[in-house]
Amino acid sequence: MEIKVNFLDKLRLEAKFDDFTVVADQPIRYKGDGSAPGPFDYFLASSALCAAYFVKLYCNTRNIPTDNIRLSQNNIVDPENRYKQVFKIQVELPADISEKDRQGILRSIDRCTVKKVVQTGPDFVIEEVENLDADAQSLLMLKPSPGASTCILGKDFPLEQTIANMSGLLADLGIKIEIASWRNIIPNVWSLHIRDAHSPMCFTNGKGATKESALASALGEYIERLSCNHFYAGSFWGEDIANAAFVHYPDERWFKPGPDDALPPEILDEYCLEVYDPDGELQGSHLIDTNSGNAGRGICSLPYVRQSDGEVVYFPSNLVENLYGSNGMSAGNTLAEAQVQCLSEIFERAVKREILEGEYALPDVPQEVLAKYPGILAGIQGLEEQGFPVLVKDASLGGTYPVMCVTLMNPRTGGVFASFGAHPSFEVALERSLTELLQGRSLEGLNDLPPPTFESNAVTEPNNFVEHFIDSSGVVSWRFFSAKSNFDFVEWDFSGRGNDSNAEEAATLFGILEDMGKEVYMAVHDQLGAVACRIVVPGYSEIFPIEDLVWDNTNKALLFREDILNLHRLDAASLEALLERLNGNELDEYSDIATLIGIEFDENTEWGQLTVLELKLLIHLALRQFEEAHDLVGAFLQYNDNTVERGLFYQALNVVLEVLLDEELELDDYVVNFRRMFGDARMDAVLGSVDGSVRFHGLTPTSMKLEGLDRHHRLIDSYKKLHAARARAASAG
């Protein structure tokens, strides 16, 4: 994690990281003002807080209340060496906690990350640099042995060369990558989390059987998501980009809707239209891209090549964003390598969906077959030794598709996790299934898995598949665990045998889709210096329901974005119109405004926590519609999960509105004790909200220029680096 420090007045310092700001000072005896803890005080507190976190985690997973658990830490300084200290952590536990849990709580503290880092002893590197924002890709280096050249199945270049090429590309783009975490919980299963130090919303996870393969995986995923603009999907890219020569890619084209909002004839083809618009409800306005919001410019469309005949078909960027998420995108050392990864991913998710929704029981992989892969078997045994039964299944549906499944059961909670992996190689698909299982997860994270069910509706409803797509945390049918499988086991092999095995494998996978009668469309994005592609298979590779294009399109943001950002400037008529749109578009009242309008607000602010319900409440207040506001305050207090401070504001508002709406009560009779209960500052905000002197309490004014929205500007700055690189590539070409 990158922490940037600013020098304030006197001895005060300000550290900024992620969306947080921490101020440090020195005690008065050390010439400071004592206005904040000192740096060493924060260090001491971090150890105690980390210990308490692990206690809380242990208790939460076992439904043990922490109300009567107390923890303290004291540091005992050696009189002869002040840098040699003992940290004594003491825990006071209630009498009714079992001896087993007492020992478990103490062992949980021993896992404290701060403690382990201090005990291991971090190395400090102190250096001068010309620019703090310069390349930090050295943070990624695993320092391979000189001349090392590690080749693995599926990769056209050695891992060391792949890592060097990809990290160099990111450095050339001006993207400062940092590794946030590594995990290696069981043998031969590694995962890590990397992110942009300046725009931490841009992050990926990597997985593999070794450190190097996991890092190559994370970097490859990072570059694929840059190349396909996935990090920025659903977000507003600002007015400068919206009016630039191009918005997404230099080869994009814009088409105006026809009369009566008809789809322009230049987009899609007959095959696609049968899939995307079966009932003739899709209109041009449904396909305006969310990122620019530039409806006057038309529909931003990207060229995809139809694989059956090589013809170019223009796909609206809005359609791809709404239906496919990150499915079918990949970067590789070569185009063939990227194609194999794209197609494997498409098969993995489509077959997984077919299995889950069909509630199929899959055949076990025989032990003698697993024995051929001792590294994978060691990882499976590692999970079993931790108390997690593991089922290894052939998910090829009788040898038809290159897909495997590793399913974990958690007897502690009754939850299960079905992890799927795909690749033309049986071994690679199996390894991916296992590494996917623990990508970015701790063993404690496996306590949150849902239990299986015999309720078919819970398994087959569309949102369950979306949950499986996001992090495989959806519901699985108990029928999946039947000993009587729906298919015979096949030790399949779709891998290539020649010198260009990835090209052979890509042709094989394309052939499977062709035999299924599917049209396949591909876009290649190589302007950033890496080979990346996106493959779309209409009617097969969608993640989200096709009807979302009409009924739940992300570009509904365009109905609200400008007015919400200009909220403080709206007159009564404009507020009424905004309220009418909020009420008339079937929005989930507890969905967040940040997602609705595509703005990355700081999560720790009122804007970051703002929901549709609260926004409607504040508009009613501004319009002095107190009965409607009072109804929504009640709903907010009953269901909304907001900060304690925000909750107290609405508690105070609730009682003030009750008095105002009761003709027999006078507010002046209660204000003194309301102030004693809620404090002057909070009551000033509440009373100002009802008399009109305070509008939209807590929401700082901004506009379409995005003033004060530093987090979102960092996201746009990240995208502008890609935009500039694409412009350079286009002019050079």
XYZ file of C-alpha atoms in Angstrom:
733
model
C 0.000 0.000 0.000
C 1.320 3.417 -0.952
C 1.094 6.011 1.848
C 1.785 9.602 0.843
C 2.730 12.095 3.547
C 2.113 15.846 3.492
C 3.877 18.283 5.822
C 1.367 20.479 7.656
C 1.900 23.343 10.099
C 4.362 22.992 13.005
C 5.050 19.272 13.607
C 1.762 18.018 12.245
C 1.824 15.483 9.412
C -0.876 14.078 7.165
C -0.765 10.553 5.736
C -3.081 9.690 2.832
C -3.827 6.159 1.673
C -6.794 4.661 -0.139
C -9.729 6.879 0.931
C -8.362 7.674 4.380
C -6.448 10.568 5.897
C -4.567 10.211 9.185
C -3.066 13.219 10.983
C -0.151 12.817 13.389
C 1.339 15.322 15.824
C 3.770 15.267 18.740
C 3.067 15.807 22.448
C 3.589 19.295 23.814
C 6.703 18.094 25.674
C 8.246 17.358 22.262
C 7.311 20.819 20.888
C 4.091 19.627 19.261
C 0.532 20.741 19.975
C -0.714 17.349 21.133
C -3.563 17.668 18.597
C -3.272 14.063 17.384
C -1.445 10.853 18.279
C 2.202 10.586 17.330
C 3.466 8.181 14.631
C 4.721 5.664 17.202
C 1.385 5.801 19.018
C -0.351 4.769 15.797
C 2.100 1.901 15.474
C 1.317 0.682 18.984
C -2.408 1.017 18.406
C -2.172 -0.929 15.137
C -0.929 -3.992 17.000
C -3.739 -3.885 19.561
C -6.380 -3.232 16.900
C -5.075 -6.059 14.731
C -5.231 -8.457 17.687
C -8.787 -7.352 18.431
C -9.752 -7.839 14.789
C -8.715 -11.494 14.882
C -10.628 -11.987 18.141
C -13.701 -10.449 16.505
C -13.281 -12.645 13.434
C -13.027 -15.793 15.562
C -16.099 -14.870 17.602
C -18.204 -13.825 14.613
C -17.708 -17.155 12.842
C -18.830 -18.986 15.996
C -21.652 -16.646 17.031
C -19.836 -15.683 20.236
C -20.878 -12.181 21.432
C -17.997 -9.782 22.055
C -19.922 -7.362 24.278
C -18.154 -8.561 27.423
C -14.745 -9.308 25.933
C -12.066 -6.764 26.755
C -8.563 -6.511 25.297
C -5.611 -4.320 26.191
C -1.975 -4.004 25.193
C 0.969 -2.577 27.112
C 4.479 -2.089 25.790
C 7.250 -2.778 28.276
C 10.462 -0.940 27.405
C 13.871 -2.430 28.148
C 15.668 0.158 30.366
C 18.969 -0.435 28.544
C 17.595 -0.439 24.985
C 14.407 1.479 24.229
C 14.090 -0.234 20.849
C 13.757 -3.594 22.553
C 10.197 -3.857 23.823
C 7.706 -6.474 24.953
C 4.139 -6.104 23.773
C 1.886 -7.674 26.387
C -1.634 -8.322 25.083
C -4.193 -9.292 27.695
C -7.727 -10.512 27.087
C -10.550 -10.627 29.612
C -13.151 -13.256 28.715
C -16.610 -13.901 30.209
C -17.014 -16.942 32.449
C -19.462 -18.680 30.106
C -17.000 -19.093 27.223
C -15.848 -22.699 26.846
C -12.230 -23.703 27.390
C -11.972 -24.673 23.721
C -13.007 -21.185 22.618
C -10.753 -19.544 25.202
C -7.773 -21.273 23.635
C -9.101 -20.541 20.158
C -9.324 -16.819 20.921
C -5.749 -16.749 22.205
C -4.547 -18.635 19.130
C -6.426 -16.186 16.904
C -4.446 -13.277 18.392
C -1.260 -15.111 17.542
C -2.256 -14.760 13.865
C -2.254 -10.940 14.024
C -0.669 -9.604 10.822
C 1.050 -6.665 12.539
C 2.579 -9.039 15.083
C 3.852 -11.425 12.424
C 5.401 -8.628 10.339
C 7.149 -7.169 13.407
C 8.392 -10.587 14.508
C 9.718 -11.384 11.032
C 11.378 -7.987 10.862
C 10.611 -5.798 7.818
C 13.488 -4.543 5.690
C 13.585 -0.788 5.157
C 14.861 0.704 1.909
C 15.424 4.460 2.080
C 16.149 6.214 -1.188
C 15.819 9.520 -3.010
C 13.779 9.619 -6.215
C 13.169 12.341 -8.777
C 9.410 11.712 -8.819
C 7.299 9.863 -6.257
C 4.852 8.898 -8.990
C 7.542 7.172 -11.033
C 7.688 3.458 -11.737
C 7.287 1.179 -8.738
C 7.279 -2.043 -10.757
C 10.335 -3.189 -8.813
C 7.794 -4.000 -6.089
C 6.583 -6.815 -8.318
C 9.910 -8.454 -8.919
C 10.443 -11.899 -7.476
C 14.166 -11.731 -8.268
C 14.377 -14.942 -10.320
C 17.684 -16.749 -10.575
C 19.893 -15.444 -13.376
C 19.015 -17.178 -16.596
C 15.847 -18.714 -15.152
C 13.313 -19.671 -17.810
C 10.213 -21.336 -16.393
C 7.751 -22.632 -18.962
C 4.264 -23.779 -18.030
C 1.405 -25.266 -19.996
C -0.671 -22.691 -21.850
C 1.966 -19.928 -21.954
C 3.921 -19.153 -25.134
C 6.716 -17.351 -23.243
C 8.559 -18.290 -20.022
C 7.032 -16.847 -16.854
C 10.028 -14.605 -16.196
C 9.755 -13.023 -19.662
C 5.962 -12.690 -19.334
C 6.296 -10.883 -15.988
C 9.042 -8.584 -17.279
C 7.098 -7.697 -20.438
C 3.841 -6.992 -18.639
C 5.309 -5.008 -15.750
C 7.385 -2.991 -18.230
C 4.281 -2.185 -20.249
C 2.469 -0.925 -17.152
C 5.465 1.190 -16.207
C 5.543 2.729 -19.696
C 1.882 3.659 -19.298
C 2.731 5.458 -16.046
C 0.752 3.015 -13.916
C 2.327 2.380 -10.544
C 1.442 -1.172 -9.517
C 1.724 -2.434 -5.952
C 1.158 -5.846 -4.434
C -1.393 -5.555 -1.650
C -1.264 -9.154 -0.430
C 0.046 -12.664 -1.021
C -1.617 -15.911 0.079
C -0.241 -19.446 0.141
C -2.504 -21.351 2.526
C -2.076 -24.856 1.095
C 0.724 -26.432 -0.958
C 0.991 -25.385 -4.608
C -1.823 -22.829 -4.424
C -0.726 -19.180 -4.577
C -2.781 -16.026 -5.000
C -2.087 -12.315 -4.801
C -3.887 -8.993 -5.050
C -2.356 -6.163 -7.092
C -3.650 -2.640 -7.628
C -2.834 0.790 -8.987
C -1.207 2.745 -6.162
C -2.892 5.974 -7.327
C -6.248 4.502 -8.269
C -6.795 1.477 -5.998
C -10.236 0.886 -7.547
C -8.224 -0.669 -10.401
C -7.163 -4.044 -9.044
C -6.932 -7.703 -9.983
C -6.265 -11.030 -8.330
C -3.926 -13.658 -9.689
C -3.681 -17.360 -8.991
C -1.314 -20.177 -9.796
C 0.638 -23.174 -8.566
C 3.733 -20.996 -7.950
C 4.486 -17.397 -6.967
C 5.611 -16.637 -10.496
C 2.562 -18.118 -12.209
C 0.250 -16.265 -9.792
C 2.007 -12.942 -10.512
C 1.855 -13.551 -14.268
C -1.855 -14.324 -13.864
C -2.500 -11.085 -11.938
C -0.558 -8.947 -14.418
C -2.259 -10.604 -17.375
C -5.673 -9.977 -15.877
C -4.705 -6.383 -15.108
C -3.662 -5.734 -18.705
C -6.754 -7.452 -20.132
C -8.957 -5.214 -17.991
C -7.066 -2.108 -19.020
C -7.236 -3.124 -22.675
C -10.973 -3.808 -22.518
C -11.738 -0.748 -20.309
C -13.262 -3.042 -17.683
C -11.907 -1.060 -14.726
C -13.891 1.949 -15.888
C -17.140 0.241 -16.917
C -20.263 1.950 -15.633
C -18.327 5.092 -14.639
C -18.573 8.632 -15.981
C -15.320 9.523 -17.707
C -15.786 13.275 -17.519
C -16.732 15.922 -20.034
C -13.257 16.133 -21.614
C -13.286 12.479 -22.663
C -16.976 12.619 -23.628
C -16.166 15.282 -26.236
C -12.757 13.965 -27.351
C -12.015 12.719 -30.865
C -12.737 9.229 -29.547
C -14.082 7.992 -26.219
C -13.309 4.267 -26.048
C -11.012 3.381 -28.976
C -9.743 5.211 -32.076
C -11.619 2.796 -34.381
C -15.009 3.331 -32.734
C -17.916 4.644 -34.791
C -20.979 6.579 -33.695
C -24.418 5.946 -35.173
C -27.537 8.046 -34.622
C -30.814 6.287 -33.787
C -33.367 6.387 -36.580
C -36.929 7.752 -36.581
C -38.940 6.865 -33.469
C -35.693 5.875 -31.693
C -35.161 2.922 -34.040
C -31.921 0.975 -33.935
C -29.480 2.278 -36.553
C -29.005 -0.244 -39.390
C -25.212 -0.017 -39.103
C -25.047 -1.878 -35.768
C -25.171 -5.612 -35.043
C -26.359 -8.165 -37.637
C -29.442 -10.331 -38.082
C -28.039 -13.129 -35.921
C -27.333 -10.717 -33.057
C -30.668 -8.946 -33.341
C -32.518 -12.240 -32.955
C -30.638 -12.760 -29.691
C -30.653 -9.227 -28.282
C -34.035 -7.995 -29.500
C -36.359 -10.990 -29.787
C -39.496 -8.960 -29.009
C -38.625 -5.770 -30.895
C -38.447 -3.701 -27.692
C -34.821 -2.554 -27.960
C -34.445 1.101 -28.932
C -31.550 3.306 -29.882
C -31.682 5.243 -26.604
C -31.131 1.998 -24.712
C -27.652 1.767 -26.252
C -26.206 5.220 -25.461
C -22.929 4.567 -23.649
C -22.859 5.286 -19.920
C -19.253 6.465 -19.861
C -19.624 9.549 -22.034
C -23.362 10.037 -21.654
C -23.099 11.935 -24.919
C -26.526 11.110 -26.349
C -26.219 13.855 -28.969
C -23.258 12.040 -30.481
C -25.210 8.823 -30.913
C -24.403 5.197 -30.098
C -20.703 4.466 -29.577
C -20.022 1.182 -31.394
C -16.902 -0.978 -31.616
C -15.776 -3.211 -34.485
C -15.916 -6.977 -33.850
C -14.929 -9.532 -36.470
C -17.443 -12.303 -37.147
C -15.369 -15.460 -37.093
C -17.521 -17.413 -39.537
C -16.711 -15.117 -42.500
C -14.364 -12.345 -41.318
C -16.979 -9.583 -41.666
C -16.877 -6.569 -39.313
C -19.960 -6.096 -37.136
C -20.355 -3.023 -34.913
C -21.362 -3.764 -31.301
C -22.564 -0.901 -29.075
C -20.135 -0.530 -26.171
C -23.193 -0.216 -23.920
C -24.446 -3.666 -24.947
C -21.116 -5.365 -24.237
C -20.803 -3.661 -20.849
C -24.352 -4.517 -19.788
C -24.400 -8.191 -20.731
C -20.897 -9.624 -20.500
C -19.093 -8.114 -17.509
C -15.519 -9.387 -17.675
C -16.443 -12.624 -19.446
C -14.478 -13.462 -22.593
C -11.612 -10.983 -22.259
C -7.948 -11.881 -22.010
C -4.399 -10.690 -22.614
C -1.603 -13.001 -23.681
C 1.927 -13.201 -24.962
C 0.370 -13.985 -28.354
C -3.102 -13.610 -29.835
C -3.596 -17.384 -29.880
C -2.735 -17.599 -26.179
C -5.246 -14.844 -25.407
C -7.896 -16.540 -27.562
C -7.498 -19.836 -25.714
C -7.902 -18.064 -22.389
C -10.976 -16.132 -23.613
C -12.686 -19.212 -25.008
C -11.795 -21.345 -21.989
C -13.358 -18.747 -19.723
C -16.497 -18.641 -21.848
C -16.871 -22.421 -21.696
C -16.124 -22.475 -17.959
C -18.940 -20.072 -17.167
C -21.477 -21.373 -19.660
C -20.964 -25.007 -18.631
C -20.992 -24.035 -14.961
C -24.330 -22.335 -15.516
C -25.725 -25.375 -17.333
C -24.611 -27.667 -14.506
C -25.913 -25.482 -11.691
C -29.249 -24.687 -13.314
C -29.732 -28.271 -14.511
C -28.804 -29.481 -11.012
C -26.576 -32.113 -12.590
C -24.527 -34.587 -10.558
C -21.009 -34.858 -11.982
C -18.728 -37.913 -12.031
C -15.793 -38.063 -9.617
C -12.270 -38.038 -11.016
C -10.787 -41.450 -10.142
C -7.947 -41.458 -7.646
C -5.584 -43.079 -10.129
C -6.123 -40.146 -12.495
C -5.523 -37.583 -9.729
C -2.324 -39.409 -8.824
C -0.870 -38.283 -12.179
C -0.797 -34.729 -10.827
C 1.001 -34.900 -7.443
C 1.227 -31.109 -7.051
C -2.534 -30.714 -7.395
C -3.133 -33.710 -5.150
C -0.935 -32.134 -2.439
C -3.086 -29.007 -2.488
C -6.282 -31.043 -2.198
C -4.825 -33.007 0.695
C -3.849 -29.716 2.355
C -7.502 -28.641 2.344
C -8.632 -32.039 3.634
C -6.141 -31.779 6.513
C -7.654 -28.395 7.421
C -11.024 -30.104 7.814
C -12.561 -29.294 4.425
C -13.786 -32.314 2.423
C -13.024 -31.845 -1.272
C -14.782 -33.374 -4.278
C -12.949 -33.414 -7.618
C -15.375 -33.648 -10.527
C -15.238 -33.970 -14.300
C -17.398 -31.108 -15.585
C -16.895 -31.847 -19.283
C -20.452 -33.200 -19.626
C -19.242 -36.457 -21.088
C -16.063 -35.149 -22.708
C -17.831 -32.387 -24.658
C -16.228 -29.321 -23.016
C -12.782 -28.680 -21.456
C -14.086 -27.969 -17.932
C -13.262 -29.329 -14.464
C -14.731 -28.705 -10.999
C -13.321 -28.783 -7.476
C -15.973 -28.492 -4.766
C -15.201 -27.729 -1.137
C -17.500 -28.552 1.784
C -17.299 -26.717 5.109
C -18.636 -28.962 7.906
C -18.270 -26.082 10.413
C -20.927 -24.003 8.687
C -22.643 -26.368 6.256
C -21.572 -24.197 3.312
C -20.165 -25.338 -0.030
C -18.115 -23.766 -2.801
C -18.107 -25.178 -6.336
C -15.055 -23.878 -8.192
C -14.770 -24.446 -11.952
C -11.802 -24.156 -14.289
C -11.379 -24.626 -18.016
C -8.544 -25.143 -20.481
C -7.874 -27.543 -23.363
C -5.427 -29.355 -21.059
C -7.065 -31.577 -18.420
C -4.225 -30.774 -16.004
C -4.419 -26.989 -16.456
C -8.221 -26.984 -16.103
C -7.937 -29.020 -12.900
C -5.222 -26.747 -11.495
C -7.306 -23.672 -12.285
C -10.301 -25.144 -10.487
C -8.202 -25.640 -7.364
C -6.390 -22.286 -7.417
C -9.657 -20.441 -8.137
C -11.031 -21.956 -4.945
C -8.636 -19.972 -2.765
C -7.960 -16.941 -4.945
C -7.882 -14.026 -2.526
C -9.483 -16.085 0.248
C -8.368 -17.025 3.732
C -9.609 -20.171 5.410
C -11.884 -17.944 7.512
C -13.379 -16.638 4.281
C -14.685 -20.138 3.623
C -17.019 -19.718 6.610
C -19.247 -17.369 4.600
C -20.297 -19.906 1.976
C -24.028 -20.595 1.570
C -25.413 -24.074 2.288
C -26.755 -26.275 -0.534
C -30.490 -26.502 -1.079
C -33.110 -28.763 -2.644
C -35.114 -25.627 -3.584
C -34.633 -25.494 -7.347
C -35.890 -21.910 -7.630
C -33.054 -20.649 -5.412
C -30.496 -22.299 -7.693
C -31.955 -21.339 -11.045
C -32.899 -17.708 -10.425
C -30.693 -15.355 -12.538
C -29.078 -13.502 -9.646
C -27.671 -16.762 -8.309
C -25.653 -17.203 -11.483
C -24.442 -13.600 -11.213
C -23.197 -14.378 -7.663
C -21.367 -17.422 -9.031
C -19.834 -15.246 -11.735
C -18.670 -12.563 -9.302
C -16.961 -14.790 -6.723
C -18.481 -18.293 -6.948
C -20.419 -17.643 -3.733
C -23.846 -18.556 -5.113
C -26.098 -21.413 -4.029
C -25.528 -25.011 -5.184
C -28.182 -27.736 -5.353
C -27.947 -30.764 -3.066
C -28.673 -32.804 -6.219
C -25.178 -31.840 -7.369
C -23.839 -34.144 -4.609
C -25.697 -37.278 -5.665
C -23.543 -40.402 -5.977
C -25.473 -41.228 -9.178
C -23.914 -38.911 -11.772
C -25.654 -37.710 -14.915
C -22.545 -38.315 -17.036
C -19.727 -40.827 -17.300
C -16.199 -39.769 -16.398
C -14.002 -38.938 -19.401
C -10.289 -38.271 -19.146
C -10.584 -35.765 -21.942
C -7.831 -33.898 -23.783
C -8.363 -30.952 -26.138
C -4.741 -29.787 -26.020
C -2.604 -29.088 -29.076
C 0.361 -31.258 -29.955
C 2.277 -29.173 -32.488
C 4.827 -26.375 -32.141
C 2.017 -23.830 -32.063
C -0.207 -25.597 -29.566
C -2.174 -22.483 -28.574
C -3.193 -21.884 -32.195
C -4.342 -25.505 -32.462
C -6.253 -25.247 -29.196
C -7.921 -21.975 -30.218
C -9.058 -23.606 -33.469
C -10.453 -26.574 -31.506
C -12.406 -24.323 -29.141
C -13.744 -22.182 -31.976
C -14.761 -25.444 -33.646
C -16.821 -26.557 -30.635
C -18.820 -23.318 -30.809
C -19.234 -23.670 -34.563
C -20.571 -27.218 -34.112
C -23.063 -25.784 -31.605
C -24.332 -23.384 -34.272
C -22.984 -20.307 -32.457
C -21.663 -17.191 -34.163
C -18.522 -15.839 -32.520
C -17.324 -12.211 -32.653
C -13.890 -10.947 -31.624
C -12.286 -7.546 -31.055
C -8.511 -7.224 -30.713
C -7.195 -4.372 -28.546
C -3.430 -3.958 -28.952
C -2.942 -0.181 -28.818
C -1.416 -0.337 -25.322
C 1.489 -2.510 -26.455
C 0.080 -5.866 -25.370
C -2.077 -8.358 -27.222
C -5.568 -8.514 -25.748
C -8.872 -9.593 -27.178
C -12.517 -9.791 -26.291
C -14.758 -12.571 -27.594
C -18.546 -12.410 -27.560
C -20.821 -15.381 -28.256
C -24.393 -14.037 -28.442
C -26.900 -16.260 -26.719
C -24.160 -18.191 -24.908
C -21.566 -16.075 -23.108
C -23.847 -13.499 -21.454
C -23.511 -13.090 -17.696
C -26.460 -10.778 -17.159
C -29.997 -11.253 -18.524
C -30.471 -9.920 -22.063
C -33.642 -8.129 -20.957
C -31.407 -5.860 -18.832
C -30.736 -3.899 -22.029
C -34.333 -2.681 -21.847
C -35.262 -2.952 -18.176
C -32.058 -2.502 -16.148
C -29.530 -0.802 -18.396
C -26.564 0.903 -16.758
C -27.279 3.973 -18.871
C -30.239 4.770 -16.637
C -27.478 6.817 -15.001
C -28.130 9.393 -17.722
C -31.593 10.064 -16.274
C -30.091 11.135 -12.960
C -26.364 11.893 -13.131
C -26.371 15.593 -14.014
C -29.182 16.574 -11.653
C -27.756 14.609 -8.723
C -24.292 16.111 -9.177
C -25.913 19.572 -9.424
C -28.279 18.810 -6.540
C -27.506 21.952 -4.540
C -28.249 24.173 -7.574
C -31.667 22.732 -8.438
C -34.796 24.808 -7.930
C -38.047 23.362 -6.588
C -39.394 22.398 -10.015
C -36.178 20.554 -10.923
C -36.170 18.755 -7.573
C -39.782 17.670 -8.125
C -38.862 16.360 -11.574
C -35.866 14.459 -10.183
C -38.021 12.981 -7.438
C -40.589 11.875 -10.008
C -37.884 10.085 -12.019
C -36.508 8.412 -8.893
C -40.000 7.168 -8.057
C -40.899 6.149 -11.581
C -37.969 3.942 -12.592
C -38.396 0.945 -10.285
C -35.117 1.586 -8.478
C -34.114 -0.454 -5.452
C -34.447 2.079 -2.633
C -31.424 0.620 -0.840
C -29.141 0.688 -3.891
C -26.365 3.246 -3.712
C -26.276 6.464 -5.682
C -22.595 5.956 -6.560
C -23.441 2.891 -8.654
C -26.589 4.451 -10.087
C -24.796 7.451 -11.600
C -21.337 5.928 -12.122
C -19.331 8.111 -9.755
C -16.579 6.865 -7.448
C -17.364 8.777 -4.273
C -15.128 8.354 -1.246
C -16.786 5.467 0.580
C -16.246 7.189 3.930
C -18.369 10.221 3.067
C -22.109 10.837 3.040
C -22.026 10.745 -0.754
C -20.338 7.353 -0.620
C -23.051 5.964 1.682
C -25.978 7.686 -0.019
C -28.849 5.437 -1.124
C -31.832 6.139 -3.359
C -34.073 6.184 -0.270
C -31.959 8.746 1.567
C -31.687 10.977 -1.488
C -35.479 10.971 -1.865
C -35.749 11.780 1.845
C -33.411 14.767 1.527
C -35.284 16.047 -1.536
C -38.585 15.871 0.367
C -36.939 17.861 3.161
C -35.664 20.489 0.728
C -39.200 20.749 -0.683
C -40.580 20.968 2.887
C -42.698 17.878 2.299
C -42.454 16.760 5.909
C -44.966 13.900 5.949
C -43.222 12.142 3.061
C -39.819 12.841 4.633
C -41.003 11.429 7.974
C -42.159 8.187 6.324
C -38.756 7.721 4.703
C -36.882 8.564 7.932
C -38.691 5.654 9.564
C -37.646 3.314 6.748
C -34.076 4.633 6.922
C -33.800 4.028 10.667
C -35.325 0.557 10.413
C -33.343 -0.867 7.514
C -30.462 1.368 6.449
C -26.938 0.320 7.403
C -25.199 3.684 7.682
C -22.720 5.284 10.063
C -23.548 5.904 13.714
C -23.305 9.657 13.115
C -25.732 9.549 10.208
C -28.100 7.380 12.210
C -28.129 9.885 15.092
C -28.826 12.740 12.665
C -31.907 10.918 11.430
C -32.991 9.986 14.943
C -32.937 13.673 15.778
C -34.707 14.549 12.535
C -37.353 11.907 13.256
C -38.372 13.407 16.594
C -38.343 16.957 15.225
C -40.626 15.926 12.363
C -42.945 14.126 14.789
C -43.324 17.329 16.769
C -43.834 19.447 13.654
C -46.496 17.084 12.308
C -48.422 16.971 15.590
C -50.695 19.984 15.849
C -50.802 19.686 19.645
C -47.023 19.939 20.090
C -44.732 22.973 19.954
C -41.132 22.533 18.858
C -39.871 25.258 21.216
C -41.026 23.145 24.161
C -38.632 20.338 23.205
C -35.610 21.971 21.600
C -33.634 22.371 24.845
C -33.764 18.689 25.693
C -33.335 17.661 22.072
C -30.073 19.619 22.169
C -29.052 17.904 25.395
C -29.740 14.527 23.804
C -28.295 15.059 20.326
C -25.844 17.951 20.758
C -25.915 21.479 19.368
C -24.097 20.795 16.092
C -26.407 17.926 15.157
C -29.538 19.831 16.162
C -28.416 22.896 14.220
C -28.187 20.654 11.134
C -31.612 19.132 11.803
C -33.377 22.424 12.509
C -31.688 23.996 9.488
C -32.888 21.081 7.348
C -36.504 21.741 8.303
C -36.411 25.550 8.114
C -34.605 25.523 4.750
C -31.322 27.118 5.829
C -29.507 23.751 5.446
C -30.039 21.783 2.238
C -28.854 18.210 1.734
C -26.977 17.979 5.014
C -23.650 16.174 4.695
C -23.542 16.187 0.896
C -20.801 18.548 -0.232
C -21.660 20.503 -3.405
C -20.188 19.300 -6.695
C -21.214 19.340 -10.371
C -20.542 17.645 -13.696
C -17.019 19.061 -13.314
C -16.704 16.667 -10.331
C -15.295 19.225 -7.893
C -14.062 17.695 -4.649
C -14.358 14.117 -5.914
C -10.698 13.138 -5.658
C -11.343 9.395 -5.792
C -13.229 9.690 -9.075
C -10.603 12.017 -10.537
C -7.976 9.372 -9.787
C -10.038 6.868 -11.745
C -10.337 9.282 -14.686
C -6.600 10.039 -14.506
C -5.951 6.314 -14.801
C -8.189 6.081 -17.875
C -6.596 9.157 -19.463
C -3.255 7.334 -19.499
C -4.825 4.647 -21.696
C -6.636 7.229 -23.815
C -3.364 9.054 -24.512
C -1.557 5.801 -25.370
C -4.319 4.841 -27.812
C -4.191 8.272 -29.434
C -0.409 7.914 -29.878
C -0.799 4.430 -31.358
C -3.477 5.651 -33.776
C -1.361 8.585 -34.983
C 1.704 6.347 -35.380
C -0.322 3.799 -37.373
